[in-house]
Amino acid sequence: MEDELRCPTCKQLYANPVLLPCFHALCLGCALDIQTPYTQGMALAAVGGSAAGGPNNPAAHNGIHAASNSSAAAAAAAATAAPSVVPTANGPGTRHSSHSSAASTASSATGSESVTSDQDQSDKVSIFSEADSGVVCCSNTSRPVSYAGTAQGLQGLLQGAVVAPPGAAYCLTCPLCRKLVFFDDGGVRNLPTYRAMEAIVDRFCAREALRCQMCETDPKVASLICEQCEIRYCDACRELCHPARGPLAKHTLVKPRGAAQQRESVCGEHEETLSQYCLNCKIPACGQCIGEQRHQAHDVQSINVTCKAQKTELSHNLQQLSEKARSTTEFIQRLKGMSDKVTESCMEFERLVHAQCEALIQAIHDRREYLLEAIRMDKDTKIRILKDQQSNCTGKLQQTTGLIQFCIEALKETDSAAFLQVGSMLINRVANTDMTWHQEVTNAAPRVSPIVDLTLDDAALARAIDNLNFIQMKAPLTPTILPADCSAENNSVTVAWQPPSHSFVEGYVLELDDGSGGEFREVYCGKETICTVDGLHFNSMYNARVKAFNSAGEGEYSELIGLQTAEVAWFTFDPVLSGGAGSGLIFSKNNATVSVEGWEHRVALGSVGFSRGVHYWEFTIDNYTADTDPAFGVARIDVARNKMLGKDEKSFAMYIDRQRSWFQHNSIHERRVEGGITTGSTIGVLLDLERHTLSFLVNEMPQGSVAFRDLYGVFYPAVSINRGVTLTMHTALDAPKMDYF
């Protein structure tokens, strides 16, 4: 609290504090020191100084404001209540005397006589409030000088042409908020005494028991203070450091201030106790003030009631602020407690990093031994190869040397017949040896190079070491789904998302609901940021969400995105589902048309399966030349593909010829219906999985009643044909209205 009790100018505890209109306080002596006589140029300089030399300072653009009624009343109330004292002649840099005056009765009386009704009227139309003021005006009257002017005058003020109110003689700039205050001849003595601050300072001084400033160790309680030196002394230090002789004999030693005296505030005009409070003017007043014209028709309340109400409000606000302070204190204690945990965790992490680096170093050592062993093995291999080559060349040389020596001895033979017996053989051997010598020895090269033709590729490892750094291992942030890259086509949806920024991600989990707002289920887990999910229900709204994860945990789910699958299905035949290249089926027209060359029935399946909804598709008979029975219907994915549709328990079909049709399932055919097909006929298949039924139409007319009921599961459009039949499938059709019976 002590900082609140120190003057912003002298940095000492307030002495005779006065209250500025901006609600900042100054010692009266400090205020007298920094007030200056008003001239037009000095006012401009004061405003410029408040801007701190640049247009970016907000204080340079605040404009001129008028003091509010609360400040005026406070000035009026305290102008004559404070004791009249004579200020010292100290300069701006010298601490003022503790006897500096808080008011001047003479100037107050002079200012009171200058109040006019015109001034009161101008106060009512003041266009500025002190609450956001940059320049305020005070006088020694019961009402401060206010500014009221034309729009042109206001524009000039806002542009920096500061014009003081009439009668301005002094000005002062608040050292805290840099707001400019004008005064009349009374100067800062018009400011009200800050009685609350004065009382608090007195209580603080009494409670703190001010200590001696000259004691070197363990300062004692000060018994005296020198008004000229402004230093506190205990009895021992006073005798030693401030003897009452020589120049110091003229200094005034007084007791340090004690507790504040209880004083009653009295009206500056009528010398009566301030007992009422004007709610309109927001000033305290005495009984005579209330009876005057300026308070007529104003709401008035007892000053004690108003004080109690404001104290109650302040207490409530203080309670809330105290709760925040208590919470902040607990938070600070928690922060202090965390320092030990930080130290402990950092030490543990240091040990972990040291162990990891040692493991990396050991791995490099192990790899070095492996590489050196590989070099040694390469050396041994090369030496062995060179020794083998050397041994081979030595043997060849020995054989050649022996042949040469034998031939020399043969040349020494004198018996011609004996020489001719082996001469041809020796000539051939020498010629062959010479030829092979040229090939095996003369042109031969070392089988291995004596130089190691290897190099150690350490660039990647060096880069990895350079990039070795810490990563913040915490659960990743939320990925962002990219609606522009998401789509729904037929019964599949594609979801794309953007990785979370500033997060280490090891993978993503994509989840979809059941298309009816039910529970979510995982449909993808991996590192990709786009995924297509097939095999969904038609005419359904799927909600998708994605989350990221790493070894530290899972992040939050992204926002949901809704994707609507197609209302009606578009599909073709699927050659792969139909058995592939070995099925014998021939597909054309983008897999919409199918035919077959063999006489055996072959099953062709559609590219999508249905488990919910109402679906309708048609087949057009492009060619029908043989006496065959094509079958139309639905089948499960594992239907037998080399039998007529309906021959096994996996398929439900209607097979038809030129005259009639039958419904068939699991080799049981029943309910013959008259009416067949020819080239150009149309077969419609209606799969209603809401009623779980299957119906057929021939040339847009129902072919009997409902063919099959109680169909549950996933069913694919299917047809079985053999030679002589060509069909084209048409999809994305609206289902016809049927009377079910």
XYZ file of C-alpha atoms in Angstrom:
741
model
C 0.000 0.000 0.000
C 2.921 2.354 0.605
C 3.236 3.086 -3.134
C -0.300 4.487 -3.065
C 0.747 6.902 -0.294
C 3.711 8.449 -2.106
C 3.549 11.619 -4.152
C 4.405 10.994 -7.842
C 6.570 14.133 -7.891
C 8.682 13.972 -4.721
C 8.312 10.220 -4.149
C 7.747 10.851 -0.430
C 4.681 10.222 1.695
C 2.014 12.793 0.947
C 2.217 16.003 2.963
C -0.929 18.143 2.789
C -2.235 16.231 -0.217
C -4.570 17.966 -2.644
C -6.904 16.295 -5.130
C -6.669 17.128 -8.842
C -9.794 17.027 -11.052
C -8.371 13.878 -12.659
C -8.521 12.256 -9.176
C -4.755 12.022 -8.865
C -3.102 13.507 -5.808
C -0.126 15.795 -5.197
C 1.493 17.284 -2.164
C 0.447 20.924 -1.971
C 4.091 21.957 -2.035
C 4.742 19.868 -5.128
C 1.680 21.336 -6.816
C 2.935 24.838 -6.034
C 6.321 23.913 -7.454
C 5.030 22.624 -10.795
C 2.251 25.154 -11.444
C 3.192 27.842 -13.944
C 1.693 31.221 -14.832
C -0.552 30.849 -17.837
C 0.248 32.304 -21.254
C -1.025 31.096 -24.607
C 2.376 29.753 -25.664
C 2.987 28.011 -22.362
C -0.373 26.223 -22.582
C 0.539 24.923 -26.024
C 3.907 23.792 -24.724
C 2.229 22.036 -21.824
C -0.075 20.145 -24.162
C 2.841 19.299 -26.435
C 4.795 18.059 -23.458
C 1.894 15.868 -22.443
C 2.102 14.220 -25.855
C 5.686 13.200 -25.083
C 6.991 14.670 -28.281
C 5.001 12.649 -30.792
C 1.564 12.302 -32.340
C 1.319 8.674 -31.294
C 0.837 9.545 -27.650
C -2.930 9.489 -26.959
C -2.602 12.326 -24.483
C -1.700 14.647 -27.352
C -5.197 14.342 -28.887
C -7.509 14.379 -25.888
C -8.669 17.966 -26.432
C -9.916 20.432 -23.797
C -12.382 19.352 -21.146
C -14.241 21.038 -18.351
C -14.061 20.035 -14.717
C -17.086 18.136 -13.461
C -19.312 19.308 -10.667
C -17.757 16.795 -8.282
C -14.317 18.373 -8.649
C -15.730 21.863 -8.402
C -17.655 21.081 -5.277
C -14.664 19.375 -3.735
C -12.606 22.477 -4.449
C -15.282 24.716 -2.964
C -15.725 22.516 0.067
C -12.035 22.400 0.877
C -10.918 25.836 -0.215
C -11.437 27.344 3.241
C -11.454 24.185 5.354
C -7.712 23.615 5.236
C -5.427 25.624 7.493
C -3.776 28.603 5.844
C 0.004 28.213 5.736
C 2.834 29.879 3.863
C 4.606 27.793 1.183
C 8.364 27.619 1.024
C 10.357 28.993 -1.841
C 11.822 25.647 -2.796
C 12.551 25.045 -6.455
C 11.033 22.257 -8.538
C 13.745 19.812 -7.560
C 13.607 20.558 -3.776
C 11.323 18.817 -1.287
C 8.672 21.247 -0.076
C 8.041 22.051 3.578
C 5.582 19.986 5.536
C 3.827 23.250 6.382
C 2.854 23.952 2.752
C -0.617 25.402 2.493
C -3.656 23.506 1.171
C -5.849 26.538 0.503
C -5.920 30.337 0.421
C -8.886 32.020 2.050
C -8.203 35.330 0.420
C -8.226 34.006 -3.112
C -11.242 31.909 -2.269
C -13.165 34.937 -1.196
C -12.180 36.809 -4.325
C -13.258 33.981 -6.570
C -16.586 33.623 -4.798
C -17.535 37.155 -5.708
C -16.974 36.517 -9.414
C -19.633 33.848 -9.763
C -22.452 34.934 -12.071
C -25.633 33.405 -13.274
C -24.236 33.393 -16.820
C -21.413 31.170 -15.659
C -23.885 28.830 -13.984
C -25.853 28.711 -17.201
C -22.733 27.934 -19.234
C -21.944 25.072 -16.867
C -25.254 23.486 -17.769
C -24.268 23.296 -21.420
C -20.676 22.193 -20.934
C -19.791 19.903 -23.776
C -16.985 18.018 -22.096
C -16.841 15.696 -19.125
C -13.903 15.413 -16.808
C -14.151 11.632 -17.017
C -12.287 11.594 -20.350
C -10.554 14.966 -20.091
C -7.238 16.046 -21.450
C -7.488 19.631 -20.152
C -9.576 20.663 -17.148
C -10.234 24.022 -15.606
C -10.464 25.045 -11.966
C -11.184 28.321 -10.198
C -11.376 29.483 -6.635
C -15.123 29.890 -6.873
C -17.737 27.453 -5.734
C -18.121 26.527 -9.373
C -15.083 25.891 -11.613
C -14.538 27.770 -14.814
C -16.056 25.638 -17.612
C -15.773 25.769 -21.362
C -18.841 26.286 -23.479
C -18.346 27.389 -27.071
C -19.381 27.050 -30.676
C -18.585 24.125 -32.940
C -15.899 26.241 -34.636
C -14.280 26.902 -31.314
C -14.449 23.226 -30.452
C -12.801 22.317 -33.758
C -9.964 24.704 -32.969
C -9.521 23.105 -29.573
C -9.401 19.615 -30.998
C -6.739 20.708 -33.483
C -4.435 21.767 -30.657
C -5.108 25.482 -30.416
C -5.533 25.439 -26.633
C -7.669 28.349 -25.410
C -7.873 28.803 -21.669
C -11.189 29.735 -20.041
C -11.703 33.379 -19.047
C -9.744 34.420 -15.979
C -7.117 31.625 -16.240
C -3.921 32.728 -14.490
C -2.116 29.445 -13.783
C -1.912 26.002 -15.343
C -0.609 22.646 -14.183
C -0.016 19.335 -15.939
C -0.778 16.183 -13.934
C 2.490 14.208 -13.757
C 0.586 10.908 -14.055
C -2.076 11.330 -16.745
C -0.585 14.501 -18.349
C -3.932 16.296 -18.262
C -3.787 20.082 -18.243
C -5.585 22.004 -15.474
C -6.218 25.772 -15.538
C -6.594 27.925 -12.407
C -7.539 31.512 -11.701
C -5.490 33.790 -9.441
C -5.731 31.362 -6.557
C -3.689 28.722 -8.389
C -3.411 25.245 -6.937
C -4.683 26.542 -3.610
C -8.152 26.142 -5.127
C -7.672 22.378 -5.120
C -9.489 20.550 -2.316
C -7.525 18.936 0.457
C -7.380 15.186 -0.045
C -8.639 14.468 3.474
C -8.988 10.720 3.013
C -5.391 10.435 1.831
C -4.178 12.663 4.655
C -5.911 10.497 7.250
C -4.631 7.280 5.719
C -1.047 8.610 5.634
C -1.289 9.632 9.286
C -2.591 6.217 10.293
C 0.076 4.535 8.206
C 2.837 6.568 9.842
C 1.526 5.753 13.278
C 1.160 2.070 12.476
C 4.497 1.704 10.729
C 6.426 3.542 13.475
C 8.878 5.249 11.108
C 12.457 4.131 11.659
C 15.656 6.104 11.983
C 17.374 6.627 8.663
C 20.883 6.957 10.080
C 21.166 3.702 12.034
C 23.558 1.391 10.224
C 22.076 -1.855 11.576
C 18.727 -2.629 13.189
C 17.185 0.864 12.795
C 15.456 2.171 15.904
C 12.145 3.992 16.025
C 12.614 7.613 14.952
C 11.953 10.172 17.664
C 12.500 13.352 15.602
C 12.503 14.485 12.002
C 14.339 17.518 10.608
C 12.047 19.607 8.435
C 15.009 21.054 6.517
C 17.051 17.840 6.046
C 13.917 15.676 5.790
C 15.728 12.891 7.669
C 14.416 10.915 10.617
C 16.672 10.399 13.681
C 16.579 8.329 16.801
C 17.940 9.993 19.972
C 21.430 8.516 19.606
C 21.791 9.379 15.934
C 20.444 12.920 16.487
C 23.211 13.661 18.992
C 25.778 12.121 16.673
C 24.634 13.293 13.236
C 22.492 16.380 13.864
C 23.824 18.290 16.870
C 22.014 21.491 17.806
C 24.973 23.765 17.090
C 26.495 25.623 14.222
C 24.353 25.875 11.059
C 22.241 22.939 12.258
C 21.057 24.936 15.248
C 18.588 26.791 13.016
C 16.954 23.539 11.741
C 13.550 22.650 13.072
C 13.200 19.231 14.682
C 9.666 17.961 15.175
C 7.996 14.743 16.239
C 7.011 12.367 13.407
C 3.341 12.580 12.515
C 1.001 10.483 14.579
C -2.574 9.384 14.056
C -4.863 11.680 12.130
C -7.216 13.949 14.056
C -10.896 13.561 13.480
C -12.096 16.647 11.610
C -15.462 17.666 10.305
C -15.774 18.998 6.763
C -17.374 22.405 6.619
C -18.761 24.420 3.741
C -16.247 26.812 2.252
C -18.862 29.492 1.736
C -21.021 29.317 4.832
C -18.717 27.748 7.439
C -21.432 25.182 8.185
C -21.031 21.456 8.465
C -21.564 19.637 5.166
C -24.661 17.613 5.997
C -26.343 17.097 2.597
C -25.329 15.663 -0.771
C -26.732 16.897 -4.100
C -27.282 13.880 -6.338
C -27.528 16.017 -9.472
C -24.382 18.058 -8.927
C -22.709 15.177 -7.094
C -21.269 17.505 -4.448
C -21.668 17.805 -0.660
C -23.433 20.908 0.566
C -24.567 22.577 3.754
C -28.115 23.582 4.613
C -27.724 27.102 3.217
C -26.285 25.772 -0.078
C -29.316 23.546 -0.509
C -31.585 26.522 -0.170
C -29.839 28.494 -2.904
C -31.014 28.693 -6.500
C -28.386 26.427 -8.010
C -29.683 23.406 -6.074
C -33.393 24.043 -6.567
C -35.298 21.047 -7.937
C -32.218 18.864 -7.365
C -32.384 15.503 -5.600
C -30.770 15.853 -2.180
C -29.807 13.133 0.268
C -28.197 13.050 3.667
C -24.444 13.017 3.289
C -24.198 10.154 5.796
C -26.661 8.054 3.790
C -24.776 8.737 0.558
C -21.453 7.965 2.227
C -22.829 4.741 3.638
C -24.190 3.705 0.227
C -20.865 4.386 -1.486
C -18.966 2.590 1.260
C -21.280 -0.383 0.837
C -20.718 -0.382 -2.911
C -16.961 -0.042 -2.439
C -16.975 -2.873 0.109
C -18.834 -5.088 -2.339
C -16.382 -4.258 -5.115
C -13.476 -4.795 -2.731
C -14.868 -8.184 -1.801
C -14.939 -9.199 -5.443
C -11.459 -7.805 -5.977
C -10.241 -9.576 -2.851
C -11.541 -12.864 -4.217
C -9.574 -12.274 -7.389
C -6.517 -11.331 -5.340
C -6.905 -14.475 -3.241
C -7.200 -16.599 -6.368
C -4.137 -14.893 -7.804
C -2.232 -15.523 -4.581
C -3.126 -19.194 -4.715
C -2.104 -19.273 -8.346
C 1.244 -17.686 -7.475
C 1.769 -20.266 -4.752
C 0.915 -22.958 -7.254
C 3.461 -21.491 -9.662
C 6.087 -21.480 -6.921
C 5.290 -25.086 -6.139
C 5.651 -25.974 -9.792
C 9.287 -24.810 -9.796
C 10.297 -27.919 -7.852
C 8.403 -30.079 -10.295
C 10.074 -28.266 -13.179
C 13.497 -28.913 -11.646
C 12.661 -32.557 -11.028
C 11.209 -33.156 -14.470
C 14.117 -31.372 -16.151
C 16.631 -33.495 -14.258
C 14.755 -36.628 -15.232
C 14.597 -35.455 -18.810
C 18.323 -34.707 -18.755
C 18.980 -38.273 -17.643
C 16.721 -39.547 -20.397
C 18.419 -37.417 -23.066
C 21.826 -38.497 -21.788
C 20.773 -42.152 -21.985
C 19.357 -41.690 -25.477
C 22.528 -39.948 -26.686
C 24.653 -42.675 -25.125
C 22.527 -45.253 -26.910
C 23.033 -43.407 -30.188
C 26.770 -43.204 -29.563
C 26.863 -46.924 -28.770
C 24.922 -47.633 -31.948
C 27.500 -45.618 -33.914
C 30.301 -47.552 -32.220
C 28.607 -50.846 -33.074
C 28.121 -49.725 -36.645
C 31.747 -48.636 -36.815
C 32.877 -52.084 -35.723
C 30.612 -53.630 -38.343
C 32.028 -51.385 -41.074
C 35.620 -52.006 -39.989
C 34.952 -55.729 -39.967
C 33.557 -55.445 -43.500
C 36.740 -53.652 -44.567
C 38.886 -56.373 -42.996
C 36.837 -59.073 -44.702
C 37.198 -57.262 -48.027
C 40.928 -57.042 -47.474
C 41.190 -60.770 -46.726
C 39.117 -61.610 -49.789
C 41.267 -59.482 -52.070
C 44.482 -60.876 -50.632
C 43.200 -64.421 -51.084
C 42.237 -63.692 -54.701
C 45.626 -62.119 -55.387
C 47.418 -65.085 -53.812
C 45.398 -67.499 -55.941
C 46.243 -65.499 -59.064
C 49.876 -65.360 -58.004
C 49.915 -69.119 -57.439
C 48.374 -69.776 -60.858
C 50.876 -67.514 -62.578
C 53.751 -69.163 -60.685
C 52.623 -72.637 -61.784
C 52.300 -71.467 -65.380
C 55.757 -69.942 -65.205
C 57.237 -73.146 -63.815
C 55.621 -75.219 -66.568
C 56.883 -72.810 -69.228
C 60.395 -72.738 -67.727
C 60.510 -76.549 -67.697
C 59.393 -76.661 -71.344
C 62.053 -74.128 -72.306
C 64.774 -76.085 -70.537
C 63.574 -79.350 -72.108
C 63.593 -77.792 -75.586
C 67.132 -76.466 -75.041
C 68.308 -79.930 -74.147
C 66.510 -81.356 -77.206
C 68.315 -78.862 -79.399
C 71.572 -80.313 -78.121
C 70.609 -83.743 -79.576
C 73.097 -84.639 -82.355
C 71.119 -87.566 -83.636
C 68.857 -86.083 -86.273
C 66.493 -89.011 -86.322
C 66.096 -88.793 -82.563
C 65.400 -85.013 -82.724
C 62.934 -85.384 -85.578
C 61.101 -87.917 -83.491
C 59.987 -85.107 -81.048
C 60.748 -81.953 -83.055
C 57.237 -81.446 -84.430
C 55.702 -82.083 -81.023
C 58.010 -79.579 -79.324
C 57.341 -76.987 -81.999
C 53.562 -77.323 -81.418
C 53.923 -77.224 -77.629
C 56.077 -74.131 -77.740
C 53.670 -72.440 -80.174
C 50.642 -73.354 -78.072
C 52.391 -72.291 -74.892
C 53.368 -69.016 -76.482
C 49.778 -68.410 -77.551
C 48.278 -69.282 -74.206
C 50.982 -67.271 -72.449
C 49.946 -64.245 -74.403
C 46.312 -64.777 -73.422
C 46.776 -65.887 -69.804
C 49.816 -63.929 -68.704
C 50.722 -61.057 -71.016
C 47.170 -59.643 -71.248
C 46.183 -60.757 -67.793
C 45.359 -58.121 -65.158
C 44.983 -58.353 -61.421
C 41.648 -59.833 -60.590
C 41.009 -57.224 -57.863
C 41.964 -53.621 -57.375
C 44.462 -52.809 -54.662
C 42.487 -49.648 -53.871
C 39.336 -49.836 -51.755
C 36.639 -48.633 -54.136
C 34.152 -47.841 -51.369
C 33.183 -44.676 -49.512
C 31.276 -44.170 -46.282
C 27.913 -42.542 -46.913
C 27.564 -40.463 -43.758
C 25.808 -37.422 -45.236
C 22.315 -38.592 -44.271
C 23.461 -39.437 -40.750
C 25.204 -36.082 -40.413
C 22.018 -34.324 -41.483
C 20.029 -36.417 -39.033
C 22.418 -35.444 -36.237
C 22.149 -31.788 -37.220
C 18.361 -32.085 -37.180
C 18.316 -33.956 -33.886
C 16.080 -31.824 -31.699
C 13.206 -31.927 -29.270
C 9.580 -32.244 -30.258
C 6.752 -31.300 -27.958
C 5.045 -34.590 -27.299
C 1.520 -33.732 -26.331
C -1.793 -34.719 -27.774
C -2.183 -33.048 -31.176
C -4.598 -30.243 -31.832
C -7.824 -30.630 -33.773
C -7.642 -31.255 -37.540
C -9.702 -28.979 -39.761
C -12.112 -30.569 -42.225
C -11.940 -28.974 -45.690
C -15.545 -28.705 -46.945
C -14.429 -27.679 -50.441
C -12.569 -30.990 -50.852
C -15.336 -33.172 -49.392
C -17.963 -34.763 -51.626
C -20.657 -37.406 -51.825
C -21.262 -39.483 -54.942
C -23.758 -42.280 -55.275
C -23.418 -44.235 -52.024
C -19.862 -43.162 -51.183
C -18.471 -40.089 -49.436
C -15.035 -38.489 -49.548
C -13.735 -36.592 -46.515
C -10.597 -34.427 -46.591
C -8.992 -32.559 -43.710
C -6.050 -30.332 -42.926
C -3.420 -31.429 -40.381
C -3.347 -29.408 -37.162
C -0.641 -26.779 -37.089
C 2.233 -26.961 -34.599
C 1.415 -30.566 -33.669
C 3.245 -33.838 -34.108
C 0.792 -36.313 -35.647
C 1.272 -40.042 -36.057
C -2.131 -40.759 -37.601
C -5.787 -39.885 -37.922
C -9.067 -41.604 -37.070
C -12.098 -40.918 -39.284
C -15.522 -41.760 -37.924
C -18.983 -41.803 -39.538
C -22.387 -42.231 -37.995
C -24.959 -44.665 -39.355
C -26.640 -42.127 -41.633
C -29.549 -41.716 -39.225
C -27.891 -39.700 -36.477
C -26.831 -42.782 -34.536
C -23.525 -43.697 -32.945
C -20.231 -43.041 -34.684
C -17.994 -45.860 -35.832
C -14.404 -45.868 -37.009
C -14.047 -46.216 -40.772
C -10.394 -45.251 -41.281
C -7.168 -45.099 -39.284
C -3.944 -44.018 -40.947
C -1.654 -41.183 -41.966
C -3.534 -39.958 -45.046
C -5.554 -36.740 -44.941
C -8.264 -37.823 -47.399
C -10.462 -40.907 -47.345
C -13.298 -42.271 -49.476
C -15.837 -44.570 -47.834
C -17.913 -46.801 -50.119
C -20.917 -49.021 -49.567
C -23.039 -46.536 -47.646
C -26.807 -46.224 -47.684
C -28.486 -44.187 -50.370
C -30.544 -41.118 -49.557
C -28.883 -40.739 -46.144
C -27.161 -37.899 -44.363
C -23.837 -39.035 -42.905
C -21.991 -37.018 -40.299
C -18.209 -37.313 -40.309
C -15.561 -36.261 -37.812
C -11.817 -36.801 -37.538
C -9.221 -36.641 -34.796
C -5.427 -36.851 -34.710
C -3.292 -38.946 -32.396
C 0.303 -39.562 -31.418
C 2.103 -41.475 -28.697
C 1.096 -38.811 -26.148
C -2.631 -39.310 -26.729
C -5.572 -38.426 -28.921
C -6.656 -34.904 -29.812
C -10.148 -33.487 -29.883
C -12.623 -34.323 -32.628
C -13.055 -31.872 -35.450
C -16.322 -30.169 -36.174
C -18.915 -32.374 -37.866
C -19.548 -32.232 -41.601
C -22.718 -33.654 -43.132
C -22.593 -35.471 -46.476
C -25.783 -36.508 -48.285
C -25.631 -39.649 -50.409
C -27.566 -39.823 -53.673
C -31.323 -40.179 -53.472
C -31.381 -42.709 -56.327
C -28.580 -45.051 -57.280
C -26.490 -44.806 -60.411
C -24.504 -47.918 -61.176
C -23.363 -50.297 -63.929
C -22.302 -53.896 -64.197
C -19.102 -54.691 -62.310
C -16.818 -57.010 -64.346
C -14.734 -57.831 -61.280
C -17.681 -58.761 -59.075
C -19.092 -60.733 -62.014
C -16.142 -63.098 -62.072
C -13.442 -61.235 -63.944
C -11.929 -62.086 -67.327
C -12.620 -65.817 -67.017
C -16.376 -65.424 -66.612
C -17.104 -65.398 -70.356
C -19.248 -62.260 -70.024
C -18.787 -59.472 -72.547
C -19.337 -55.923 -71.251
C -19.720 -52.847 -73.413
C -21.068 -49.286 -73.384
C -19.223 -48.413 -70.180
C -20.287 -51.672 -68.560
C -23.982 -50.914 -69.060
C -24.511 -53.701 -71.642
C -23.701 -57.398 -71.186
C -23.772 -60.515 -73.373
C -22.160 -63.975 -73.378
C -20.939 -66.427 -76.030
C -21.435 -69.748 -74.230
C -24.569 -71.758 -73.615
C -24.002 -71.945 -69.856
C -25.700 -69.339 -67.699
C -23.413 -66.667 -66.279
C -24.347 -64.206 -63.508
C -23.492 -60.497 -63.871
C -23.626 -58.308 -60.739
C -24.127 -54.553 -60.377
C -21.461 -52.300 -58.933
C -23.380 -51.288 -55.793
C -25.189 -53.116 -53.037
C -28.356 -52.015 -51.264
C -29.361 -52.505 -47.639
C -31.860 -49.695 -47.126
C -34.245 -47.575 -49.167
C -36.351 -48.080 -52.300
C -34.451 -48.740 -55.554
C -35.590 -49.328 -59.108
C -33.705 -50.202 -62.290
C -34.584 -51.569 -65.706
C -33.146 -53.850 -68.386
C -33.730 -53.387 -72.086
C -33.639 -56.558 -74.240
C -31.305 -55.522 -77.056
C -31.119 -59.007 -78.593
C -33.199 -62.112 -77.971
C -32.787 -64.710 -80.702
C -32.544 -68.026 -78.932
C -34.991 -69.987 -76.865
C -33.356 -69.127 -73.556
C -34.571 -67.995 -70.158
C -32.757 -64.891 -68.930
C -33.210 -64.302 -65.195
C -33.438 -60.930 -63.447
C -33.325 -60.068 -59.738
C -30.920 -59.516 -56.843
C -28.190 -61.559 -55.227
C -25.805 -61.504 -52.360
C -22.111 -60.903 -52.987
C -21.239 -64.609 -52.672
C -23.838 -65.906 -55.178
C -22.859 -68.811 -57.461
C -21.846 -67.169 -60.736
C -21.995 -70.233 -63.008
C -25.662 -71.052 -62.423
C -28.931 -69.500 -63.429
C -29.938 -66.736 -61.052
C -32.254 -68.166 -58.366
C -30.709 -71.633 -58.375
C -29.035 -71.114 -54.988
C -30.083 -69.591 -51.683
C -28.067 -66.447 -52.327
C -30.235 -65.098 -55.152
C -33.863 -64.098 -55.809
C -34.942 -63.924 -59.450
C -37.623 -63.984 -62.087
C -36.720 -65.963 -65.213
C -38.771 -65.376 -68.324
C -39.087 -66.594 -71.907
C -41.221 -65.511 -74.860
C -44.533 -66.530 -73.237
C -44.371 -66.679 -69.435
C -42.251 -66.143 -66.291
C -41.560 -67.801 -62.931
C -40.172 -66.586 -59.608
C -37.223 -68.639 -58.413
C -35.157 -68.914 -55.223
C -32.941 -71.775 -54.053
C -33.973 -73.841 -57.152
C -37.656 -73.553 -56.218
C -39.708 -71.823 -58.905
C -43.357 -70.934 -58.442
C -46.239 -68.667 -59.458
C -46.119 -68.761 -63.211
C -47.261 -65.508 -64.793
C -48.319 -65.262 -68.400
C -46.550 -62.740 -70.615
C -43.068 -63.015 -72.087
C -40.382 -60.919 -73.710
C -39.019 -60.183 -77.166
C -36.299 -57.943 -78.525
C -37.018 -54.410 -77.270
C -38.906 -55.485 -74.160
C -38.205 -53.823 -70.811
C -37.790 -55.626 -67.492
C -38.110 -53.515 -64.324
C -36.805 -54.577 -60.904
C -38.205 -52.861 -57.778
C -36.307 -53.542 -54.557
C -38.159 -52.019 -51.599
C -36.007 -52.487 -48.499
C -38.376 -50.400 -46.398
C -41.014 -53.141 -46.856
C -38.311 -55.736 -47.576
C -39.942 -56.873 -50.822
C -38.907 -57.546 -54.441
C -41.237 -56.956 -57.397
C -40.904 -57.091 -61.190
C -42.409 -55.213 -64.129
C -42.509 -56.204 -67.797
C -42.987 -53.378 -70.259
C -43.934 -51.053 -67.360
C -46.684 -53.372 -66.121
C -46.456 -55.396 -62.888
C -45.509 -59.014 -63.559
C -47.667 -60.648 -60.945
C -47.809 -59.643 -57.291
C -44.887 -59.143 -54.955
C -42.359 -61.820 -55.859
C -40.385 -62.078 -52.598
C -40.777 -60.801 -49.035
C -38.658 -60.601 -45.881
C -35.484 -59.552 -47.651
C -32.850 -58.408 -45.143
C -29.184 -57.747 -45.710
C -27.164 -56.378 -48.616
C -28.336 -57.161 -52.153
C -26.705 -56.461 -55.515
C -28.579 -56.038 -58.818
C -28.061 -59.254 -60.802
C -28.930 -60.956 -64.065
C -28.062 -64.343 -65.562
C -27.902 -64.875 -69.339
C -26.486 -67.249 -71.901
C -25.907 -67.182 -75.643
C -28.379 -65.258 -77.749
C -29.255 -62.559 -75.176
C -27.914 -59.031 -74.931
C -29.099 -56.708 -72.145
C -28.598 -53.028 -71.295
C -29.150 -51.800 -67.731
C -30.676 -48.374 -66.944
C -30.259 -46.874 -63.455
C -30.952 -43.683 -61.466
C -34.688 -44.113 -62.112
C -37.538 -43.082 -59.874
C -39.398 -45.996 -58.378
C -42.890 -46.534 -59.783
C -45.905 -46.421 -57.483
C -47.015 -49.977 -56.731
C -50.082 -51.396 -55.037
C -48.702 -54.024 -52.668
C -50.811 -57.091 -52.132
